[in-house]
Structures are given as C-alpha cells and as structure tokens.
PDB file of C-alpha atoms in Angstrom:
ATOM      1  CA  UNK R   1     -24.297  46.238 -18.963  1.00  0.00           C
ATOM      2  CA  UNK R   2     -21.450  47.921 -17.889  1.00  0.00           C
ATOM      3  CA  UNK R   3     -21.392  50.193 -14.793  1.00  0.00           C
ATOM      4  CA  UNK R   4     -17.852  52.434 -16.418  1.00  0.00           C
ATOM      5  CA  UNK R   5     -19.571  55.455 -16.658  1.00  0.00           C
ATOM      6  CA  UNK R   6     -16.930  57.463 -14.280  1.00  0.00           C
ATOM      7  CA  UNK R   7     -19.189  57.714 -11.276  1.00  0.00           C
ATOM      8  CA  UNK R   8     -17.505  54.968  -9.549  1.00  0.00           C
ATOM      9  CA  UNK R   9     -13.744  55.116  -8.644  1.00  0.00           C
ATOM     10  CA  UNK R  10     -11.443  52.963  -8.369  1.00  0.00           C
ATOM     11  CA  UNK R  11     -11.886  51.898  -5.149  1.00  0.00           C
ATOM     12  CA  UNK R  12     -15.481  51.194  -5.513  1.00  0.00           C
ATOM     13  CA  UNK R  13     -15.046  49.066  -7.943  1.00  0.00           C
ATOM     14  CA  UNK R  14     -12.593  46.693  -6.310  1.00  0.00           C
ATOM     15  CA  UNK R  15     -15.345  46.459  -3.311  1.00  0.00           C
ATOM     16  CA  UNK R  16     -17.928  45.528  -5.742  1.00  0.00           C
ATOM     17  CA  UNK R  17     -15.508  42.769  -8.205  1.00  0.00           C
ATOM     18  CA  UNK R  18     -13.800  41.303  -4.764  1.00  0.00           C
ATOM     19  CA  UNK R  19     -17.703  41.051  -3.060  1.00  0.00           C
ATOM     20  CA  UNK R  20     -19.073  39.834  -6.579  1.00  0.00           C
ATOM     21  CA  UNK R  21     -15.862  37.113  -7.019  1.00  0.00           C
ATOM     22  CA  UNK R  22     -16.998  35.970  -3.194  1.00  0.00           C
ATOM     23  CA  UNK R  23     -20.074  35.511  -4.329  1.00  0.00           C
ATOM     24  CA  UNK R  24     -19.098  33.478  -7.460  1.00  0.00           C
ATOM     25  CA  UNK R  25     -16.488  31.436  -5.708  1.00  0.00           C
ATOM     26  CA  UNK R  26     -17.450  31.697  -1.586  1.00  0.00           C
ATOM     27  CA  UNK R  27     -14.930  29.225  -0.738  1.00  0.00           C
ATOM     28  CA  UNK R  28     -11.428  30.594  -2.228  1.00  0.00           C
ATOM     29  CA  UNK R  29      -8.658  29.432  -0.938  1.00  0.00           C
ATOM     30  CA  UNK R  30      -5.145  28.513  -2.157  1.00  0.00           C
ATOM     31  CA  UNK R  31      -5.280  25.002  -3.881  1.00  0.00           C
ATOM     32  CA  UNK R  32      -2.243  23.443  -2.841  1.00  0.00           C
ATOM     33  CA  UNK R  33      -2.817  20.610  -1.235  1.00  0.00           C
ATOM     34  CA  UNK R  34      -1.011  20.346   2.646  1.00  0.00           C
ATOM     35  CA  UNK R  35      -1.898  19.918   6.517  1.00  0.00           C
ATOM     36  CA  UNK R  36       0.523  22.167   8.375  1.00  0.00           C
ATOM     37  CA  UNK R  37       2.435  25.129   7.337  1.00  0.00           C
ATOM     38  CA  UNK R  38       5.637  23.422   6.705  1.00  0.00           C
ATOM     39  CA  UNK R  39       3.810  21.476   4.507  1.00  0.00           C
ATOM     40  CA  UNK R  40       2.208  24.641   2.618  1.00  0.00           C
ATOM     41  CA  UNK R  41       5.306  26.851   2.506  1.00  0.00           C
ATOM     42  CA  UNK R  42       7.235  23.915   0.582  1.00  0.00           C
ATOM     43  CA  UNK R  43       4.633  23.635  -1.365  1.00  0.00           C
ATOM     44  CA  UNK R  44       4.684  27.350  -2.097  1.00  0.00           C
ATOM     45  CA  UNK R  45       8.127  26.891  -3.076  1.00  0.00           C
ATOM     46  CA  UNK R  46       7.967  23.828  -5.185  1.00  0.00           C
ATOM     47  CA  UNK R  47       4.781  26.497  -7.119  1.00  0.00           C
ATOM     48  CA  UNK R  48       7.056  29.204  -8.813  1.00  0.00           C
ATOM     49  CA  UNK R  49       6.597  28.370 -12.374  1.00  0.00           C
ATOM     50  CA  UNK R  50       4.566  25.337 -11.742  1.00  0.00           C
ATOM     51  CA  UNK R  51       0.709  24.623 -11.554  1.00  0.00           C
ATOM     52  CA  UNK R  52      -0.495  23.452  -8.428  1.00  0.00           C
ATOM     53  CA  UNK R  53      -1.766  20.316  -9.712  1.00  0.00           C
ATOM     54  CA  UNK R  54       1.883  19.235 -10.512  1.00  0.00           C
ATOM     55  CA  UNK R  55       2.848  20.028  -7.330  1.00  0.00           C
ATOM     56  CA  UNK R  56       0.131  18.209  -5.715  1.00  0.00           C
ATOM     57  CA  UNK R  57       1.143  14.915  -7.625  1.00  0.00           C
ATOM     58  CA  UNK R  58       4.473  15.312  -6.629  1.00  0.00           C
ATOM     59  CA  UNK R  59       4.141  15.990  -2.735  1.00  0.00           C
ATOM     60  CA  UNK R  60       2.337  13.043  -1.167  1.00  0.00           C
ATOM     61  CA  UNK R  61       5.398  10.976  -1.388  1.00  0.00           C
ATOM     62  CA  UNK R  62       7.768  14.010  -0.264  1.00  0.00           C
ATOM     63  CA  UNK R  63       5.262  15.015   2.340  1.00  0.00           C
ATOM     64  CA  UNK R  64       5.397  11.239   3.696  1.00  0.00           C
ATOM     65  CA  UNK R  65       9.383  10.966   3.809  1.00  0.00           C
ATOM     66  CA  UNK R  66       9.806  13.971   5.505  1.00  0.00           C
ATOM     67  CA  UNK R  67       8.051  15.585   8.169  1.00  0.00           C
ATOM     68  CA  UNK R  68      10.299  18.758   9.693  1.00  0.00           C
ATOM     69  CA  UNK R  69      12.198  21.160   8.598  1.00  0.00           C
ATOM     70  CA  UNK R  70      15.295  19.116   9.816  1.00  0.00           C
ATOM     71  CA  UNK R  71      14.217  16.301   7.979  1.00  0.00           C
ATOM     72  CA  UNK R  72      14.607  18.595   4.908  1.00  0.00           C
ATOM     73  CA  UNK R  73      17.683  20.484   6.166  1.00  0.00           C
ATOM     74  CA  UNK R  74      19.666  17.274   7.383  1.00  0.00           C
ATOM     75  CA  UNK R  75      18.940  15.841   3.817  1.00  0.00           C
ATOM     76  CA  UNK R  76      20.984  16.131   0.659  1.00  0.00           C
ATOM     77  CA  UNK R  77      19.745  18.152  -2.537  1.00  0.00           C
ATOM     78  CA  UNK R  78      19.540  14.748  -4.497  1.00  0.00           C
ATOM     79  CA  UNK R  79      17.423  12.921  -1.832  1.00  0.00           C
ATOM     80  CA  UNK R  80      14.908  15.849  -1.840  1.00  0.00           C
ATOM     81  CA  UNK R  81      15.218  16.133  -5.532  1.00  0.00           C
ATOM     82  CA  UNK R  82      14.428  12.369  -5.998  1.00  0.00           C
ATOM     83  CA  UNK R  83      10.795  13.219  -4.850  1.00  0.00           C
ATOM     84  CA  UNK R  84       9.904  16.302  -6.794  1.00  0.00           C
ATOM     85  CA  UNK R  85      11.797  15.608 -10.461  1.00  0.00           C
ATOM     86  CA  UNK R  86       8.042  16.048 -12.058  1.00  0.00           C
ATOM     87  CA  UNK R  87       8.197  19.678 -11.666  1.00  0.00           C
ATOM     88  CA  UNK R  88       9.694  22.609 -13.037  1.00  0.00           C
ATOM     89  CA  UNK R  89      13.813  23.149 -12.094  1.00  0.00           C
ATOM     90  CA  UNK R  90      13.519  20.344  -9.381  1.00  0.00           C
ATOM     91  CA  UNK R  91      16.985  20.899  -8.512  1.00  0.00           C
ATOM     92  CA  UNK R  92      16.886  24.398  -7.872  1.00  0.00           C
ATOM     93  CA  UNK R  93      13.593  24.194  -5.901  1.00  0.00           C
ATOM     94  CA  UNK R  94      15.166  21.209  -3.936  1.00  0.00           C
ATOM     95  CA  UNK R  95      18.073  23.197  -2.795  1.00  0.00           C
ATOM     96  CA  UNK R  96      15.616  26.565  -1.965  1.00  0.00           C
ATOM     97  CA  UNK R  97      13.696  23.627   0.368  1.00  0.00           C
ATOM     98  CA  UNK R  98      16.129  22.436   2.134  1.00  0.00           C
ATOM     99  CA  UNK R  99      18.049  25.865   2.717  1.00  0.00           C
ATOM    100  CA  UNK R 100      14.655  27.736   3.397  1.00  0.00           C
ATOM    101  CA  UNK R 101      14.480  24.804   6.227  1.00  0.00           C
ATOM    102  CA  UNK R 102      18.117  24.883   7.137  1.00  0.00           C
ATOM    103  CA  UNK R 103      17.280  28.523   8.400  1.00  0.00           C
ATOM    104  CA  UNK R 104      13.923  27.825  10.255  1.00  0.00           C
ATOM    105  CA  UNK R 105      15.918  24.867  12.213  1.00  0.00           C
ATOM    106  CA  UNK R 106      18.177  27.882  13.369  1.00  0.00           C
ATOM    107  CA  UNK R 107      16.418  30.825  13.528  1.00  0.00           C
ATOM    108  CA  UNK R 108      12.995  29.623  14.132  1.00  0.00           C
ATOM    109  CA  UNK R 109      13.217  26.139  16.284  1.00  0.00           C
ATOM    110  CA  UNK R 110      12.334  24.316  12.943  1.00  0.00           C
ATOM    111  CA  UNK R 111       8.563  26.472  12.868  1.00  0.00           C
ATOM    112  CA  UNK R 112       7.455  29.026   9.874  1.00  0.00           C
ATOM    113  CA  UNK R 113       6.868  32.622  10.970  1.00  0.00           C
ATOM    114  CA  UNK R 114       3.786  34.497  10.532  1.00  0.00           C
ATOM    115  CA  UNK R 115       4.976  37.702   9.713  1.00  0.00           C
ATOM    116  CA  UNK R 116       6.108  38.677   6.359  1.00  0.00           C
ATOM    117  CA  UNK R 117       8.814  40.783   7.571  1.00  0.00           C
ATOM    118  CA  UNK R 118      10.484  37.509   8.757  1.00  0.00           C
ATOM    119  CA  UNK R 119       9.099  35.191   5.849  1.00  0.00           C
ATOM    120  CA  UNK R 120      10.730  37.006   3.066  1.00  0.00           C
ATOM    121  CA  UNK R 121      14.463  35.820   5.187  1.00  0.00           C
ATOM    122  CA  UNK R 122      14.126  32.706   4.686  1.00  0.00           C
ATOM    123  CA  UNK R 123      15.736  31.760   1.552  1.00  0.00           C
ATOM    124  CA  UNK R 124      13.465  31.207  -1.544  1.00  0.00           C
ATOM    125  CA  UNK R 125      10.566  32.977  -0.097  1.00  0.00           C
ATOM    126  CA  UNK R 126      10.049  36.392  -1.796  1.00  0.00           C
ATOM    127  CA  UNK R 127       7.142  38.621  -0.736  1.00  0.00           C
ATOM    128  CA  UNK R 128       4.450  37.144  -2.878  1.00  0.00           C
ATOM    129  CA  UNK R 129       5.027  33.786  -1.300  1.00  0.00           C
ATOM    130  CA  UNK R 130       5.505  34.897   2.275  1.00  0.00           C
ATOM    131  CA  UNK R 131       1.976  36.872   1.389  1.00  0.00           C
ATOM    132  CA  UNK R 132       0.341  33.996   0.458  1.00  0.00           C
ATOM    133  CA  UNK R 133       1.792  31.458   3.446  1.00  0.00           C
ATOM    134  CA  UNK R 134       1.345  34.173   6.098  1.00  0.00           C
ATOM    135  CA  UNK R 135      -2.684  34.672   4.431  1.00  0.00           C
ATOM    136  CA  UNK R 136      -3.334  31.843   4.062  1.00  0.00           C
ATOM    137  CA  UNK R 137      -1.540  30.218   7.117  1.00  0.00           C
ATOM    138  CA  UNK R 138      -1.848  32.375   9.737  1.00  0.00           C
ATOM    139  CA  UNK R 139      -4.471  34.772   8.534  1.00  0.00           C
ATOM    140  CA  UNK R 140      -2.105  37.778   9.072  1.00  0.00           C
ATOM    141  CA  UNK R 141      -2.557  40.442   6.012  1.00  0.00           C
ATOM    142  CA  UNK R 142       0.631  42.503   5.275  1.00  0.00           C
ATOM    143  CA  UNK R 143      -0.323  43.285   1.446  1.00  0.00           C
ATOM    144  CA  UNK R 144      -2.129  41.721  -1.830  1.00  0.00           C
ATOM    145  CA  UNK R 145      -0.283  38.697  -3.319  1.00  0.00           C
ATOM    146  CA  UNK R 146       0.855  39.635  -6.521  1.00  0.00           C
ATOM    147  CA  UNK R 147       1.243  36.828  -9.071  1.00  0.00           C
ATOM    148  CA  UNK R 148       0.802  36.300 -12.645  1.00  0.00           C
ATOM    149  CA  UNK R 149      -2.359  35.930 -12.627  1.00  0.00           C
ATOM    150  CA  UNK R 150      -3.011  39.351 -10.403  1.00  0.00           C
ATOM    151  CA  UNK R 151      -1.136  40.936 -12.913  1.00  0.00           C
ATOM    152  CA  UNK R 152      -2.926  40.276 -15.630  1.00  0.00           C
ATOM    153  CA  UNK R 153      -6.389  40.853 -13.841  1.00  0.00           C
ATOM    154  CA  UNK R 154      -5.218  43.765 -12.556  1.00  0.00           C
ATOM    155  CA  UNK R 155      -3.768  45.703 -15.473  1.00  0.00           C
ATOM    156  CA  UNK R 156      -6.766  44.127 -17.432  1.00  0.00           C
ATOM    157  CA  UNK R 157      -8.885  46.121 -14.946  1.00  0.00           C
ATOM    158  CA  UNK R 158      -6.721  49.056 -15.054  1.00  0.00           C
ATOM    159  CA  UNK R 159      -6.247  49.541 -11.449  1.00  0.00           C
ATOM    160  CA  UNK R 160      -2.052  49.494 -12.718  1.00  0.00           C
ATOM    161  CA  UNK R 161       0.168  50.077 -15.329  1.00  0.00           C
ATOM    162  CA  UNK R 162       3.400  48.611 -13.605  1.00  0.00           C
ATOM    163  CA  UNK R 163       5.182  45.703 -14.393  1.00  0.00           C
ATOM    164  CA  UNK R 164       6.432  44.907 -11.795  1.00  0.00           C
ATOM    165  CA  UNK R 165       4.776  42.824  -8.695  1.00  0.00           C
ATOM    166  CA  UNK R 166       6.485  45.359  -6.319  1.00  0.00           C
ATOM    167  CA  UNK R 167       5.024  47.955  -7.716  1.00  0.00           C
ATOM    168  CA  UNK R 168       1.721  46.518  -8.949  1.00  0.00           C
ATOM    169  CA  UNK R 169       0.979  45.401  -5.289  1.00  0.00           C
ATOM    170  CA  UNK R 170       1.684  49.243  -4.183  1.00  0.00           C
ATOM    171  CA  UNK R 171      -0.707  50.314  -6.566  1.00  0.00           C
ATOM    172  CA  UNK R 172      -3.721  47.552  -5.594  1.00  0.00           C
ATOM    173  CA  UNK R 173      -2.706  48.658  -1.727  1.00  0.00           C
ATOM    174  CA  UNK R 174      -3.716  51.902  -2.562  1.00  0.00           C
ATOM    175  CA  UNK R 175      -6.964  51.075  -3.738  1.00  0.00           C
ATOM    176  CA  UNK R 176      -7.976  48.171  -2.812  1.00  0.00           C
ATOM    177  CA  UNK R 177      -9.671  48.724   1.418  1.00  0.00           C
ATOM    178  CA  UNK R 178      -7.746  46.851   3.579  1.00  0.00           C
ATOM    179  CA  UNK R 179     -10.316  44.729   4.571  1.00  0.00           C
ATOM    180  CA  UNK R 180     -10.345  43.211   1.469  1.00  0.00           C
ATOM    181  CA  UNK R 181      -6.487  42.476   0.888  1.00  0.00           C
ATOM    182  CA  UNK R 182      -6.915  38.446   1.413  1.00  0.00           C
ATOM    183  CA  UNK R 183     -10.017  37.994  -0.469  1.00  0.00           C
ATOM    184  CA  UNK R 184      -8.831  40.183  -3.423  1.00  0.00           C
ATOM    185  CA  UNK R 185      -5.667  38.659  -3.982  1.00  0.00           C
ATOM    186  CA  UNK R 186      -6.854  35.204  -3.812  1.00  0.00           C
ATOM    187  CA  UNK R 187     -10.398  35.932  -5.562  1.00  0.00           C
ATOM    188  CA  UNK R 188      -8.082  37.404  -8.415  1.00  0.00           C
ATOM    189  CA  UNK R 189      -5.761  34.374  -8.492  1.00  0.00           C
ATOM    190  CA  UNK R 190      -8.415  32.258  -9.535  1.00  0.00           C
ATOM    191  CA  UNK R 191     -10.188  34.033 -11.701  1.00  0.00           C
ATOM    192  CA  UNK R 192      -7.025  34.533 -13.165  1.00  0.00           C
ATOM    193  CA  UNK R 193      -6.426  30.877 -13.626  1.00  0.00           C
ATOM    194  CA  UNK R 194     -10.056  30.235 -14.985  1.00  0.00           C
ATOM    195  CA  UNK R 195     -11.718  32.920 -16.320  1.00  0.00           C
ATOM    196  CA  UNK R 196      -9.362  35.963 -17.088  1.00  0.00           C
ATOM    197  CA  UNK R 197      -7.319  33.328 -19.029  1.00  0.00           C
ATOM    198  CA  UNK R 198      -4.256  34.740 -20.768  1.00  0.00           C
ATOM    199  CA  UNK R 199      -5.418  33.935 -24.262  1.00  0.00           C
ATOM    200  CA  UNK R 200      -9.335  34.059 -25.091  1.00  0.00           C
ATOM    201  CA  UNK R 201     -10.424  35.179 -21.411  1.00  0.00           C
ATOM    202  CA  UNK R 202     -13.879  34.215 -20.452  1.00  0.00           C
ATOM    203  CA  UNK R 203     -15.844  37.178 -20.680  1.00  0.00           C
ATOM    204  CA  UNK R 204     -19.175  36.352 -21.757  1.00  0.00           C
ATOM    205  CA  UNK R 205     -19.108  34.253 -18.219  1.00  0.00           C
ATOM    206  CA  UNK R 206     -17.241  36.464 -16.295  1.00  0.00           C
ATOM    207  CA  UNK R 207     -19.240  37.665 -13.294  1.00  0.00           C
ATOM    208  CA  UNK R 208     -17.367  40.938 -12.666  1.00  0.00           C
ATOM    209  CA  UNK R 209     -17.139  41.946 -16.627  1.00  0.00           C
ATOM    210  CA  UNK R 210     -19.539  45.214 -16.156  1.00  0.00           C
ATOM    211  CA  UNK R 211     -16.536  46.669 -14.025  1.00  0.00           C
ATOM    212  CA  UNK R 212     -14.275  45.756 -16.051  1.00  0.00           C
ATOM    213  CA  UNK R 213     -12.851  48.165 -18.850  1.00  0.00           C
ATOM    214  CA  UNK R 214     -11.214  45.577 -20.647  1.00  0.00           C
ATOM    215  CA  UNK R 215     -14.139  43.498 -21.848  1.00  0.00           C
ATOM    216  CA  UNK R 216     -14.954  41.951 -24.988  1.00  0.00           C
ATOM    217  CA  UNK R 217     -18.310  40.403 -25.668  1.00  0.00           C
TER     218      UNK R 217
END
C-alpha cells in the first residue's frame, strides 16, 4: 500500500526510505575492495564509468606493485596503465592516478585529506568522489554523493527534477536531515545498482516502493 497521500513531506519520507533501506541492507558500504585510503581513492578513480567488480579484478596486482602515492607519482603513465588495461579509458584513469598522487606527495606528505574542500584539488577527484572517499574514509559528511544511480532513485522518487549532480545533491541537502547524508547516499547507490535498475526496476521487491511515487506493480 502506498503511504502518498500528501500527509507526509518530503522530508519524512527520506527518514522513513533511508531507515527502511538500513533495515533491508544494515551493512552498506562502498564495495570497492581496498585497505587504506590510498588504496580506496584510486580505486574511486579507476570507478568513473566502470563497475566495481572490474575494478576489483584489476587492483590486486596494482595494489601489490605499488604502495604510496610516490610509487604512483614517480611511475610512468604506461607502467600504471599496464595494470589496469581491463577497465574503462585505462589511459586516462592512469594518468588522473598518478597526477592525483603527484599532488598528495607535494601538498599532502604523500596522505589523502579528509575534507572535501581539499579532496576535490587533487586532480581527478570531483565532488562526488571526494564525498564518497571522505564518507566512507574518514567518516566526515560534507553532502550526499550524487551518482548515477542517486540520480535515477532520486528523480524516480521525485525529491528532484535537475540533471545535474550539482544541483541534484542541493536539492537532496535540502531535504534529506543531515543525519542521514552517509546512509542515504550510499543506501541509494545500491539500491540503485540492484533494485531501482535502469530498465525493468524491481518494484514488486522493493522495500521502500509505498513511498515511492514512481511505482509500478
């Protein structure tokens, strides 16, 4: 049954999909596989366009040959690249790495930052990475990652109409309580990426489908 009778706002609902998404999947958490946070923000990098299995094949062997940021910003983009040619624009995502570490070695003795405001300088982090790495990290909440799959979710719920992820994550800040920033965005994520599919979402088994506007049974 669904609960869209217009006594709930907004912002209600959002508390009551993020607490029934915890419920469903108590354990969210980004599913890229690392051990420290250089590890994790090339990951994040090697993502864009990418599933995070792919990238999880691909960086046991990277993640072996090199261990710090100057190990990735003393290398060449071909030695990186050598590692990571299974996924999306290797090249491209090769030189981001060993840039992005080129400017930790001298601006951050070779460490990631917590903070967004410094994550989105390094080069190849945009906010919706630096989100996720300084979340997911560091547990510091700036904002709501905005990816594809929030997007969809989120216009699918009608909490935006923007296109953008700048904008989109300005309208889910404004309704979404603070205190649930980190479990929304990531909650949403996966559902996203198994439930809310792009073509034929799931909502027969979707556990948040009597808040959502959007659903077809």
């Amino acid at each position: 049954m669904r609960i869209l009778d217009g006594k709930m706002n907004n912002t209600e609902r959002a508390e009551s999909i993020t607490e029934a998404l915890k419920k469903s999947r108590p354990n969210a958490k980004s599913e890229l596989t690392h051990k420290n946070p250089l590890e994790f923000m090339v990951a994040v990098i090697l993502s864009a366009q990418a599933t995070d299995k792919s990238v999880n094949l691909a960086t046991p062997s990277l993640f072996e040959k090199f261990k710090t940021a100057k190990d990735y910003g003393s290398a060449s983009v071909d030695d990186v690249s050598a590692f990571i040619r299974s996924i999306n624009f290797y090249k491209t995502k090769a030189e981001r790495i060993t840039k992005a570490c080129q400017y930790l070695v001298a601006n951050f003795n070779g460490k990631v930052p917590s903070d967004v405001s410094d994550l989105v300088k390094i080069p190849g982090i945009a906010r919706k990475s630096a989100n996720v790495i300084s979340q997911e990290i560091f547990n510091v909440v700036e904002g709501i990652v905005v990816d594809t799959h929030v997007t969809r979710v989120s216009q699918r719920l009608k909490f935006t109409k923007e296109k953008t992820a700048e904008k989109i994550e300005k309208d889910l800040m404004n309704i979404v309580p603070k205190k649930f920033w980190k479990d929304f965005g990531v909650q949403i994520v996966l559902h996203g990426r198994y439930v809310c599919l792009a073509k034929n979402p799931k909502c027969l088994n979707c556990p948040v489908n009597k808040w959502c506007p959007s659903a077809k049974f």
